[in-house]
Amino acid sequence: MTRILHVALRDFLATVATKGFVFGLLVLPVVLALLAIVGPRIFNDQAYRIEGEYAVIDPTGVVLPELRAELEPEAVARRRREEFARTAGWAREVLGDMADAALRQSMDEALGPAPDIRLTALPADADVEAAKSWLNEQTDGLPHAALIVVHGHAVEPAAPGGELGAYDLYTAPGLDDRDLAFIYRNVRDAIVDARVGARSLDRAALDALLRVPRQPSTTVSPDGERTTVRGFNRILPFAFMALLLMGIMAGGQTMLTSTIEEKSTRVVEVLLSAVSPMELMAGKLLGAVAISLLMIGLYLGIGLVALSSFSMLGLLDPWLILYLLIFFLIGFFVIGSLMLAVGAAVNDMTEAQSLQMPLMLVVMLPWIFWPAVSRNPDSVLAVTVSHLPPVNTFGMLLRLASSQPPPWWEVWLSIGTGLVSVVAAVWVAAKVFRIGLLMYGKPPDFRTLIRWVRAA
Amino acid sequence: MDPAIRMTAVTKTFGRMTAVDDLHLEVPRGGLYGFIGPNGAGKTTAIRMIMSILLPDAGEISILGHSSALEAKDRIGYLPEERGLYKRMKVRPFLRYLARLKGADGPDLDRRIAGALERVGLGGVESKRCDELSKGMSQKVQFVAATIHAPDLLILDEPFSGLDPVSMRMLRDLILAEHRRGATVLFSTHVMPQAEEICEHVIMVHEGRKVLDADLDDIRGRYDPRSIRFEPLDPGADTTGLASVPGVERIRPDGQGLEILLAAGTDPASAMRRIMDATAAARIELARPRLEDVFVDLVAGGGAAEADRLRVALRNAAEGEPA
């Protein structure tokens, strides 16, 4: 046991006591923090200005005036205020009390500068085909952006009881989707206003009738009440799966590279004179699991501090952390021991890539089924992947972190299946490890690996 | 007392190739044994089985009274043929790590490491990274790693390979010092003159089989000297007539002179007299039987062509060329 601990300690220190590891460990939280601070300034659309000339054929004669009214600077400002009010309501629900001024500034930045639109009225009987060519005419002023052809029955039905029409839209090539969304919204509002006016109704009164503001939700639990945090149930499974994957990959990759280094520098035979192959393997697994636990512990700690600072710590079930640990250990020993075997079987990293490919595919699977499992944790897919080694660790953790956790017996059945897969994976890895360590030259293919497993 | 190493009817095959075939050997405690044979003879495989790095297909191995080296690893020092260092590790942590794996821990470990490095002429390199060492320095560090725990049994697989003559001499002295300390030493080599210089006893293997297991003195006594080194007084003298001297089997150039091989059963003293009568000699001496000659004699079975092929193979291997 002492020898195993010495091997584990060397492998642990050889990895964590390097600048590369410290840098790699800190780079993720730093990048996330940077994205949170700088991201909105880099990625927002504040610099985009909606501008252009729209040609309108309006046989109703009432839509175009409404559209002009919609695009008046005062109307634009009014809609922004309404948008702000809606967003502020949502944001308060999620973020708690944030200064309105800061929100308004964020909204202004997000919505960008006021649009610059010119409307050109075409005769009601204008030739649409001829008008289309206008879209591609060169101009020194505002670009020709859109041709809007309002249907003759857009405001009043062609016959009593008949359906109302809408409009046809033709746009210039390369028109941005933000311009398109702007046109849709404003033409729709203009037509609705025209219809409301034609029926002598009060648009403001109608809007007031239709408006039901969304109220903050309160989650009531046996422990008390708290404001419902939307999206948490979706983020949590993802965060736990990401932690699990990072931990397994970090440890597995460490073992793979250190074993290849020991083989290529021929240290391995010196080591084998002092420890048995099984002691060496156990030591390496132990060292790598410590590295992964350090990484998971650090990220989990940062996550808990972040939750605590937003007073959201109560949202996290402490049992989830215990299950994360259990499923991490199962996943690590399955994937990690097989990666260790790959490291022992090859001579360099290039050769490792082809043997590592199936393991990498397994590791990629959770990214594919994460949305489906976290949204429908009781589906056939979710139940299957949470019991099928070696992805059961990811599958079950996703279900546990979802809004509908599985019953306890399913969790422990998955843990049992996982433990059996650990025994099988370590058994296979040990056989390959023992033979592969002293094999140099042509790397083994899968058939050779199977022969090693059967022969050793 | 049990011998340090005992192998009984040990066989190891890799696929269809038999690397070690029914090998019996015994190394007594305190012995200084050479395990010799050309490349591919099965020496490294046998040593790896002794170390329990490989398991035999058949036969039994006993090490320091244990049925497996795994049970006595802390008492064995091993310098493998394929050896290396952790490139990015410093010398002291590397030696500390290996010493601890061998059970040699304690408060004075660093002092012992410094002392051992001092003895091999590497004082002050403890803080250097292993990839900063020259090849010779690396080999010495590896030797220190194999002996830092003062083992009872020291097994060295091709310890001299790749060393320059000065380092070779230093390593030979270190091996002899370990033997004087009381360690049993078994070292393998395909360079037979090295074994002649150091060993008390040699075990020769060829194609996985043992062909000789004897004390060096016994070998010298057992194998008749049949080789005469001769230098003519006149370097330009015609020596072709020596081939027809009675008792002379073959002549071949040997440095500045000739090596004259006598036919089996020829009296060396009479033959030397007849050679001097035929050509005036500046130097003539009866050569002691060399291990290479003994090996060739044992393996070639008297066939001249096979003997020549073996000699060339052995010399090429000794010079680092493919055998």
PDB file of N, CA and C in Angstrom, chain A residues 2-4 6-11 14 18 258 261-262 264-277 279-280 284 434 438-440, chain B residues 14 44 48 51-55 70 72-74 76 78 80-89 94 97-98 100-103 105 142 145 157:
ATOM      1  N   THR A   2       1.990   1.193   0.749  1.00  0.00           N
ATOM      2  CA  THR A   2       2.865   2.365   0.814  1.00  0.00           C
ATOM      3  C   THR A   2       3.397   2.701  -0.572  1.00  0.00           C
ATOM      4  N   ARG A   3       3.757   1.657  -1.322  1.00  0.00           N
ATOM      5  CA  ARG A   3       4.286   1.889  -2.673  1.00  0.00           C
ATOM      6  C   ARG A   3       3.221   2.551  -3.550  1.00  0.00           C
ATOM      7  N   ILE A   4       1.994   2.064  -3.425  1.00  0.00           N
ATOM      8  CA  ILE A   4       0.900   2.643  -4.217  1.00  0.00           C
ATOM      9  C   ILE A   4       0.770   4.132  -3.894  1.00  0.00           C
ATOM     10  N   HIS A   6       3.087   6.108  -2.767  1.00  0.00           N
ATOM     11  CA  HIS A   6       4.247   6.843  -3.309  1.00  0.00           C
ATOM     12  C   HIS A   6       4.041   7.133  -4.799  1.00  0.00           C
ATOM     13  N   VAL A   7       3.554   6.130  -5.538  1.00  0.00           N
ATOM     14  CA  VAL A   7       3.292   6.337  -6.974  1.00  0.00           C
ATOM     15  C   VAL A   7       2.214   7.406  -7.146  1.00  0.00           C
ATOM     16  N   ALA A   8       1.151   7.295  -6.342  1.00  0.00           N
ATOM     17  CA  ALA A   8       0.046   8.257  -6.441  1.00  0.00           C
ATOM     18  C   ALA A   8       0.538   9.672  -6.146  1.00  0.00           C
ATOM     19  N   LEU A   9       1.344   9.799  -5.097  1.00  0.00           N
ATOM     20  CA  LEU A   9       1.831  11.124  -4.698  1.00  0.00           C
ATOM     21  C   LEU A   9       2.719  11.722  -5.790  1.00  0.00           C
ATOM     22  N   ARG A  10       3.595  10.890  -6.381  1.00  0.00           N
ATOM     23  CA  ARG A  10       4.463  11.417  -7.442  1.00  0.00           C
ATOM     24  C   ARG A  10       3.633  11.895  -8.631  1.00  0.00           C
ATOM     25  N   ASP A  11       2.688  11.058  -9.066  1.00  0.00           N
ATOM     26  CA  ASP A  11       1.870  11.438 -10.210  1.00  0.00           C
ATOM     27  C   ASP A  11       1.046  12.691  -9.913  1.00  0.00           C
ATOM     28  N   ALA A  14       3.510  15.639  -9.792  1.00  0.00           N
ATOM     29  CA  ALA A  14       4.083  15.912 -11.118  1.00  0.00           C
ATOM     30  C   ALA A  14       3.090  16.661 -11.989  1.00  0.00           C
ATOM     31  N   THR A  18       2.677  22.069 -11.466  1.00  0.00           N
ATOM     32  CA  THR A  18       3.200  22.674 -12.694  1.00  0.00           C
ATOM     33  C   THR A  18       2.413  23.933 -13.004  1.00  0.00           C
ATOM     34  N   SER A 258       0.998  10.485 -18.750  1.00  0.00           N
ATOM     35  CA  SER A 258       2.106  10.107 -17.861  1.00  0.00           C
ATOM     36  C   SER A 258       2.569   8.671 -18.160  1.00  0.00           C
ATOM     37  N   GLU A 261       4.604   8.786 -21.255  1.00  0.00           N
ATOM     38  CA  GLU A 261       5.927   9.370 -20.955  1.00  0.00           C
ATOM     39  C   GLU A 261       6.828   8.311 -20.296  1.00  0.00           C
ATOM     40  N   GLU A 262       6.266   7.568 -19.362  1.00  0.00           N
ATOM     41  CA  GLU A 262       7.073   6.559 -18.665  1.00  0.00           C
ATOM     42  C   GLU A 262       7.528   5.456 -19.619  1.00  0.00           C
ATOM     43  N   SER A 264       7.893   5.904 -23.024  1.00  0.00           N
ATOM     44  CA  SER A 264       8.802   6.436 -24.046  1.00  0.00           C
ATOM     45  C   SER A 264      10.160   6.798 -23.460  1.00  0.00           C
ATOM     46  N   THR A 265      10.203   7.207 -22.183  1.00  0.00           N
ATOM     47  CA  THR A 265      11.499   7.524 -21.577  1.00  0.00           C
ATOM     48  C   THR A 265      12.130   6.286 -20.934  1.00  0.00           C
ATOM     49  N   ARG A 266      11.458   5.161 -21.047  1.00  0.00           N
ATOM     50  CA  ARG A 266      11.954   3.867 -20.539  1.00  0.00           C
ATOM     51  C   ARG A 266      12.120   3.866 -19.022  1.00  0.00           C
ATOM     52  N   VAL A 267      11.370   4.702 -18.330  1.00  0.00           N
ATOM     53  CA  VAL A 267      11.419   4.667 -16.867  1.00  0.00           C
ATOM     54  C   VAL A 267      10.632   3.481 -16.348  1.00  0.00           C
ATOM     55  N   VAL A 268       9.722   3.008 -17.192  1.00  0.00           N
ATOM     56  CA  VAL A 268       8.737   2.056 -16.692  1.00  0.00           C
ATOM     57  C   VAL A 268       9.372   0.768 -16.149  1.00  0.00           C
ATOM     58  N   GLU A 269      10.446   0.322 -16.802  1.00  0.00           N
ATOM     59  CA  GLU A 269      11.031  -0.942 -16.326  1.00  0.00           C
ATOM     60  C   GLU A 269      11.743  -0.739 -14.989  1.00  0.00           C
ATOM     61  N   VAL A 270      12.284   0.472 -14.802  1.00  0.00           N
ATOM     62  CA  VAL A 270      12.890   0.786 -13.499  1.00  0.00           C
ATOM     63  C   VAL A 270      11.799   0.728 -12.427  1.00  0.00           C
ATOM     64  N   LEU A 271      10.638   1.303 -12.759  1.00  0.00           N
ATOM     65  CA  LEU A 271       9.533   1.296 -11.795  1.00  0.00           C
ATOM     66  C   LEU A 271       9.072  -0.129 -11.501  1.00  0.00           C
ATOM     67  N   LEU A 272       9.019  -0.937 -12.569  1.00  0.00           N
ATOM     68  CA  LEU A 272       8.530  -2.311 -12.390  1.00  0.00           C
ATOM     69  C   LEU A 272       9.494  -3.170 -11.579  1.00  0.00           C
ATOM     70  N   SER A 273      10.719  -2.674 -11.416  1.00  0.00           N
ATOM     71  CA  SER A 273      11.639  -3.413 -10.545  1.00  0.00           C
ATOM     72  C   SER A 273      11.332  -3.119  -9.083  1.00  0.00           C
ATOM     73  N   ALA A 274      10.551  -2.062  -8.854  1.00  0.00           N
ATOM     74  CA  ALA A 274      10.253  -1.680  -7.480  1.00  0.00           C
ATOM     75  C   ALA A 274       8.805  -1.945  -7.099  1.00  0.00           C
ATOM     76  N   VAL A 275       7.913  -1.897  -8.075  1.00  0.00           N
ATOM     77  CA  VAL A 275       6.497  -2.135  -7.778  1.00  0.00           C
ATOM     78  C   VAL A 275       5.946  -3.115  -8.810  1.00  0.00           C
ATOM     79  N   SER A 276       4.890  -3.800  -8.444  1.00  0.00           N
ATOM     80  CA  SER A 276       4.266  -4.708  -9.407  1.00  0.00           C
ATOM     81  C   SER A 276       3.421  -3.880 -10.378  1.00  0.00           C
ATOM     82  N   PRO A 277       3.109  -4.405 -11.562  1.00  0.00           N
ATOM     83  CA  PRO A 277       2.273  -3.642 -12.496  1.00  0.00           C
ATOM     84  C   PRO A 277       0.951  -3.218 -11.863  1.00  0.00           C
ATOM     85  N   GLU A 279       0.389  -2.611  -8.658  1.00  0.00           N
ATOM     86  CA  GLU A 279       0.636  -1.500  -7.725  1.00  0.00           C
ATOM     87  C   GLU A 279       0.829  -0.204  -8.491  1.00  0.00           C
ATOM     88  N   LEU A 280       1.549  -0.299  -9.624  1.00  0.00           N
ATOM     89  CA  LEU A 280       1.789   0.888 -10.438  1.00  0.00           C
ATOM     90  C   LEU A 280       0.465   1.439 -10.954  1.00  0.00           C
ATOM     91  N   LYS A 284      -1.293   5.006 -10.009  1.00  0.00           N
ATOM     92  CA  LYS A 284      -1.593   6.002 -11.036  1.00  0.00           C
ATOM     93  C   LYS A 284      -3.075   6.395 -10.992  1.00  0.00           C
ATOM     94  N   ARG A 434      -0.578  -4.618 -17.991  1.00  0.00           N
ATOM     95  CA  ARG A 434       0.548  -5.482 -17.627  1.00  0.00           C
ATOM     96  C   ARG A 434       1.359  -5.885 -18.853  1.00  0.00           C
ATOM     97  N   LEU A 438       5.520  -3.193 -21.421  1.00  0.00           N
ATOM     98  CA  LEU A 438       6.861  -3.546 -21.913  1.00  0.00           C
ATOM     99  C   LEU A 438       6.863  -3.848 -23.406  1.00  0.00           C
ATOM    100  N   MET A 439       5.767  -3.514 -24.077  1.00  0.00           N
ATOM    101  CA  MET A 439       5.684  -3.750 -25.519  1.00  0.00           C
ATOM    102  C   MET A 439       6.056  -2.470 -26.263  1.00  0.00           C
ATOM    103  N   TYR A 440       7.015  -2.577 -27.121  1.00  0.00           N
ATOM    104  CA  TYR A 440       7.409  -1.433 -27.942  1.00  0.00           C
ATOM    105  C   TYR A 440       7.247  -1.825 -29.406  1.00  0.00           C
TER     106      TYR A 440
ATOM    107  N   PHE B  14       7.195 -16.329 -26.780  1.00  0.00           N
ATOM    108  CA  PHE B  14       6.389 -15.215 -27.262  1.00  0.00           C
ATOM    109  C   PHE B  14       5.839 -15.642 -28.623  1.00  0.00           C
ATOM    110  N   THR B  44      17.797 -10.829 -21.556  1.00  0.00           N
ATOM    111  CA  THR B  44      16.880  -9.848 -20.974  1.00  0.00           C
ATOM    112  C   THR B  44      15.579 -10.504 -20.541  1.00  0.00           C
ATOM    113  N   ARG B  48      14.161 -10.440 -16.848  1.00  0.00           N
ATOM    114  CA  ARG B  48      12.828  -9.927 -16.534  1.00  0.00           C
ATOM    115  C   ARG B  48      12.002 -10.964 -15.777  1.00  0.00           C
ATOM    116  N   MET B  51      13.097 -10.878 -12.251  1.00  0.00           N
ATOM    117  CA  MET B  51      12.528  -9.710 -11.578  1.00  0.00           C
ATOM    118  C   MET B  51      11.014  -9.779 -11.445  1.00  0.00           C
ATOM    119  N   SER B  52      10.398 -10.863 -11.946  1.00  0.00           N
ATOM    120  CA  SER B  52       8.928 -11.011 -11.939  1.00  0.00           C
ATOM    121  C   SER B  52       8.236  -9.939 -12.775  1.00  0.00           C
ATOM    122  N   ILE B  53       8.973  -9.334 -13.699  1.00  0.00           N
ATOM    123  CA  ILE B  53       8.339  -8.395 -14.622  1.00  0.00           C
ATOM    124  C   ILE B  53       7.604  -9.199 -15.692  1.00  0.00           C
ATOM    125  N   LEU B  54       8.198 -10.316 -16.081  1.00  0.00           N
ATOM    126  CA  LEU B  54       7.524 -11.296 -16.937  1.00  0.00           C
ATOM    127  C   LEU B  54       7.346 -12.571 -16.128  1.00  0.00           C
ATOM    128  N   LEU B  55       6.309 -13.302 -16.460  1.00  0.00           N
ATOM    129  CA  LEU B  55       6.083 -14.574 -15.760  1.00  0.00           C
ATOM    130  C   LEU B  55       6.466 -15.719 -16.690  1.00  0.00           C
ATOM    131  N   LEU B  70       8.791 -10.302  -6.347  1.00  0.00           N
ATOM    132  CA  LEU B  70       7.844  -9.328  -5.781  1.00  0.00           C
ATOM    133  C   LEU B  70       7.927  -9.330  -4.253  1.00  0.00           C
ATOM    134  N   ALA B  72      10.625  -9.825  -2.576  1.00  0.00           N
ATOM    135  CA  ALA B  72      11.942  -9.378  -2.093  1.00  0.00           C
ATOM    136  C   ALA B  72      12.422  -8.139  -2.848  1.00  0.00           C
ATOM    137  N   LYS B  73      11.481  -7.386  -3.407  1.00  0.00           N
ATOM    138  CA  LYS B  73      11.871  -6.248  -4.253  1.00  0.00           C
ATOM    139  C   LYS B  73      12.751  -5.238  -3.519  1.00  0.00           C
ATOM    140  N   ASP B  74      12.484  -5.050  -2.239  1.00  0.00           N
ATOM    141  CA  ASP B  74      13.253  -4.063  -1.492  1.00  0.00           C
ATOM    142  C   ASP B  74      14.716  -4.476  -1.322  1.00  0.00           C
ATOM    143  N   ILE B  76      16.419  -6.031  -3.779  1.00  0.00           N
ATOM    144  CA  ILE B  76      17.009  -6.215  -5.112  1.00  0.00           C
ATOM    145  C   ILE B  76      17.240  -4.852  -5.763  1.00  0.00           C
ATOM    146  N   TYR B  78      18.044  -3.155  -9.475  1.00  0.00           N
ATOM    147  CA  TYR B  78      17.891  -3.596 -10.870  1.00  0.00           C
ATOM    148  C   TYR B  78      18.168  -2.427 -11.802  1.00  0.00           C
ATOM    149  N   PRO B  80      17.789  -1.963 -15.614  1.00  0.00           N
ATOM    150  CA  PRO B  80      17.353  -2.627 -16.847  1.00  0.00           C
ATOM    151  C   PRO B  80      18.124  -2.142 -18.066  1.00  0.00           C
ATOM    152  N   GLU B  81      18.036  -2.934 -19.124  1.00  0.00           N
ATOM    153  CA  GLU B  81      18.693  -2.537 -20.369  1.00  0.00           C
ATOM    154  C   GLU B  81      18.015  -1.284 -20.928  1.00  0.00           C
ATOM    155  N   GLU B  82      16.675  -1.312 -20.933  1.00  0.00           N
ATOM    156  CA  GLU B  82      15.897  -0.159 -21.385  1.00  0.00           C
ATOM    157  C   GLU B  82      15.644   0.703 -20.168  1.00  0.00           C
ATOM    158  N   ARG B  83      16.444   1.729 -19.970  1.00  0.00           N
ATOM    159  CA  ARG B  83      16.309   2.510 -18.743  1.00  0.00           C
ATOM    160  C   ARG B  83      16.202   3.987 -19.081  1.00  0.00           C
ATOM    161  N   GLY B  84      15.592   4.710 -18.180  1.00  0.00           N
ATOM    162  CA  GLY B  84      15.440   6.144 -18.436  1.00  0.00           C
ATOM    163  C   GLY B  84      15.134   6.875 -17.152  1.00  0.00           C
ATOM    164  N   LEU B  85      14.923   8.178 -17.315  1.00  0.00           N
ATOM    165  CA  LEU B  85      14.627   9.036 -16.172  1.00  0.00           C
ATOM    166  C   LEU B  85      13.402   9.874 -16.528  1.00  0.00           C
ATOM    167  N   TYR B  86      12.731  10.371 -15.505  1.00  0.00           N
ATOM    168  CA  TYR B  86      11.664  11.350 -15.761  1.00  0.00           C
ATOM    169  C   TYR B  86      12.349  12.648 -16.183  1.00  0.00           C
ATOM    170  N   LYS B  87      12.118  13.047 -17.424  1.00  0.00           N
ATOM    171  CA  LYS B  87      12.881  14.179 -17.952  1.00  0.00           C
ATOM    172  C   LYS B  87      12.710  15.461 -17.140  1.00  0.00           C
ATOM    173  N   ARG B  88      11.472  15.731 -16.713  1.00  0.00           N
ATOM    174  CA  ARG B  88      11.232  17.017 -16.066  1.00  0.00           C
ATOM    175  C   ARG B  88      11.421  16.974 -14.547  1.00  0.00           C
ATOM    176  N   MET B  89      11.808  15.805 -14.058  1.00  0.00           N
ATOM    177  CA  MET B  89      11.994  15.677 -12.610  1.00  0.00           C
ATOM    178  C   MET B  89      13.442  16.032 -12.256  1.00  0.00           C
ATOM    179  N   PHE B  94      13.829  12.437  -7.941  1.00  0.00           N
ATOM    180  CA  PHE B  94      13.761  11.163  -8.672  1.00  0.00           C
ATOM    181  C   PHE B  94      14.361  10.034  -7.835  1.00  0.00           C
ATOM    182  N   TYR B  97      12.237   9.288  -4.829  1.00  0.00           N
ATOM    183  CA  TYR B  97      11.043   8.522  -5.221  1.00  0.00           C
ATOM    184  C   TYR B  97      11.378   7.036  -5.351  1.00  0.00           C
ATOM    185  N   LEU B  98      12.451   6.734  -6.081  1.00  0.00           N
ATOM    186  CA  LEU B  98      12.794   5.325  -6.287  1.00  0.00           C
ATOM    187  C   LEU B  98      13.258   4.669  -4.990  1.00  0.00           C
ATOM    188  N   ARG B 100      12.218   5.414  -2.025  1.00  0.00           N
ATOM    189  CA  ARG B 100      11.025   5.151  -1.198  1.00  0.00           C
ATOM    190  C   ARG B 100      10.246   3.966  -1.743  1.00  0.00           C
ATOM    191  N   LEU B 101      10.205   3.835  -3.076  1.00  0.00           N
ATOM    192  CA  LEU B 101       9.534   2.664  -3.648  1.00  0.00           C
ATOM    193  C   LEU B 101      10.240   1.382  -3.210  1.00  0.00           C
ATOM    194  N   LYS B 102      11.535   1.509  -2.948  1.00  0.00           N
ATOM    195  CA  LYS B 102      12.311   0.343  -2.515  1.00  0.00           C
ATOM    196  C   LYS B 102      12.339   0.224  -0.996  1.00  0.00           C
ATOM    197  N   GLY B 103      11.552   1.028  -0.328  1.00  0.00           N
ATOM    198  CA  GLY B 103      11.459   0.926   1.123  1.00  0.00           C
ATOM    199  C   GLY B 103      12.588   1.604   1.861  1.00  0.00           C
ATOM    200  N   ASP B 105      13.417   4.676   3.159  1.00  0.00           N
ATOM    201  CA  ASP B 105      13.011   6.023   3.551  1.00  0.00           C
ATOM    202  C   ASP B 105      13.764   6.395   4.821  1.00  0.00           C
ATOM    203  N   GLN B 142      21.195   6.521 -12.883  1.00  0.00           N
ATOM    204  CA  GLN B 142      20.413   5.274 -12.907  1.00  0.00           C
ATOM    205  C   GLN B 142      21.070   4.197 -12.045  1.00  0.00           C
ATOM    206  N   ALA B 145      20.279   4.980  -8.579  1.00  0.00           N
ATOM    207  CA  ALA B 145      18.886   4.610  -8.302  1.00  0.00           C
ATOM    208  C   ALA B 145      18.760   3.114  -8.010  1.00  0.00           C
ATOM    209  N   ASP B 157      21.370  -5.301 -16.373  1.00  0.00           N
ATOM    210  CA  ASP B 157      21.172  -5.809 -17.731  1.00  0.00           C
ATOM    211  C   ASP B 157      21.915  -4.891 -18.701  1.00  0.00           C
TER     212      ASP B 157
END
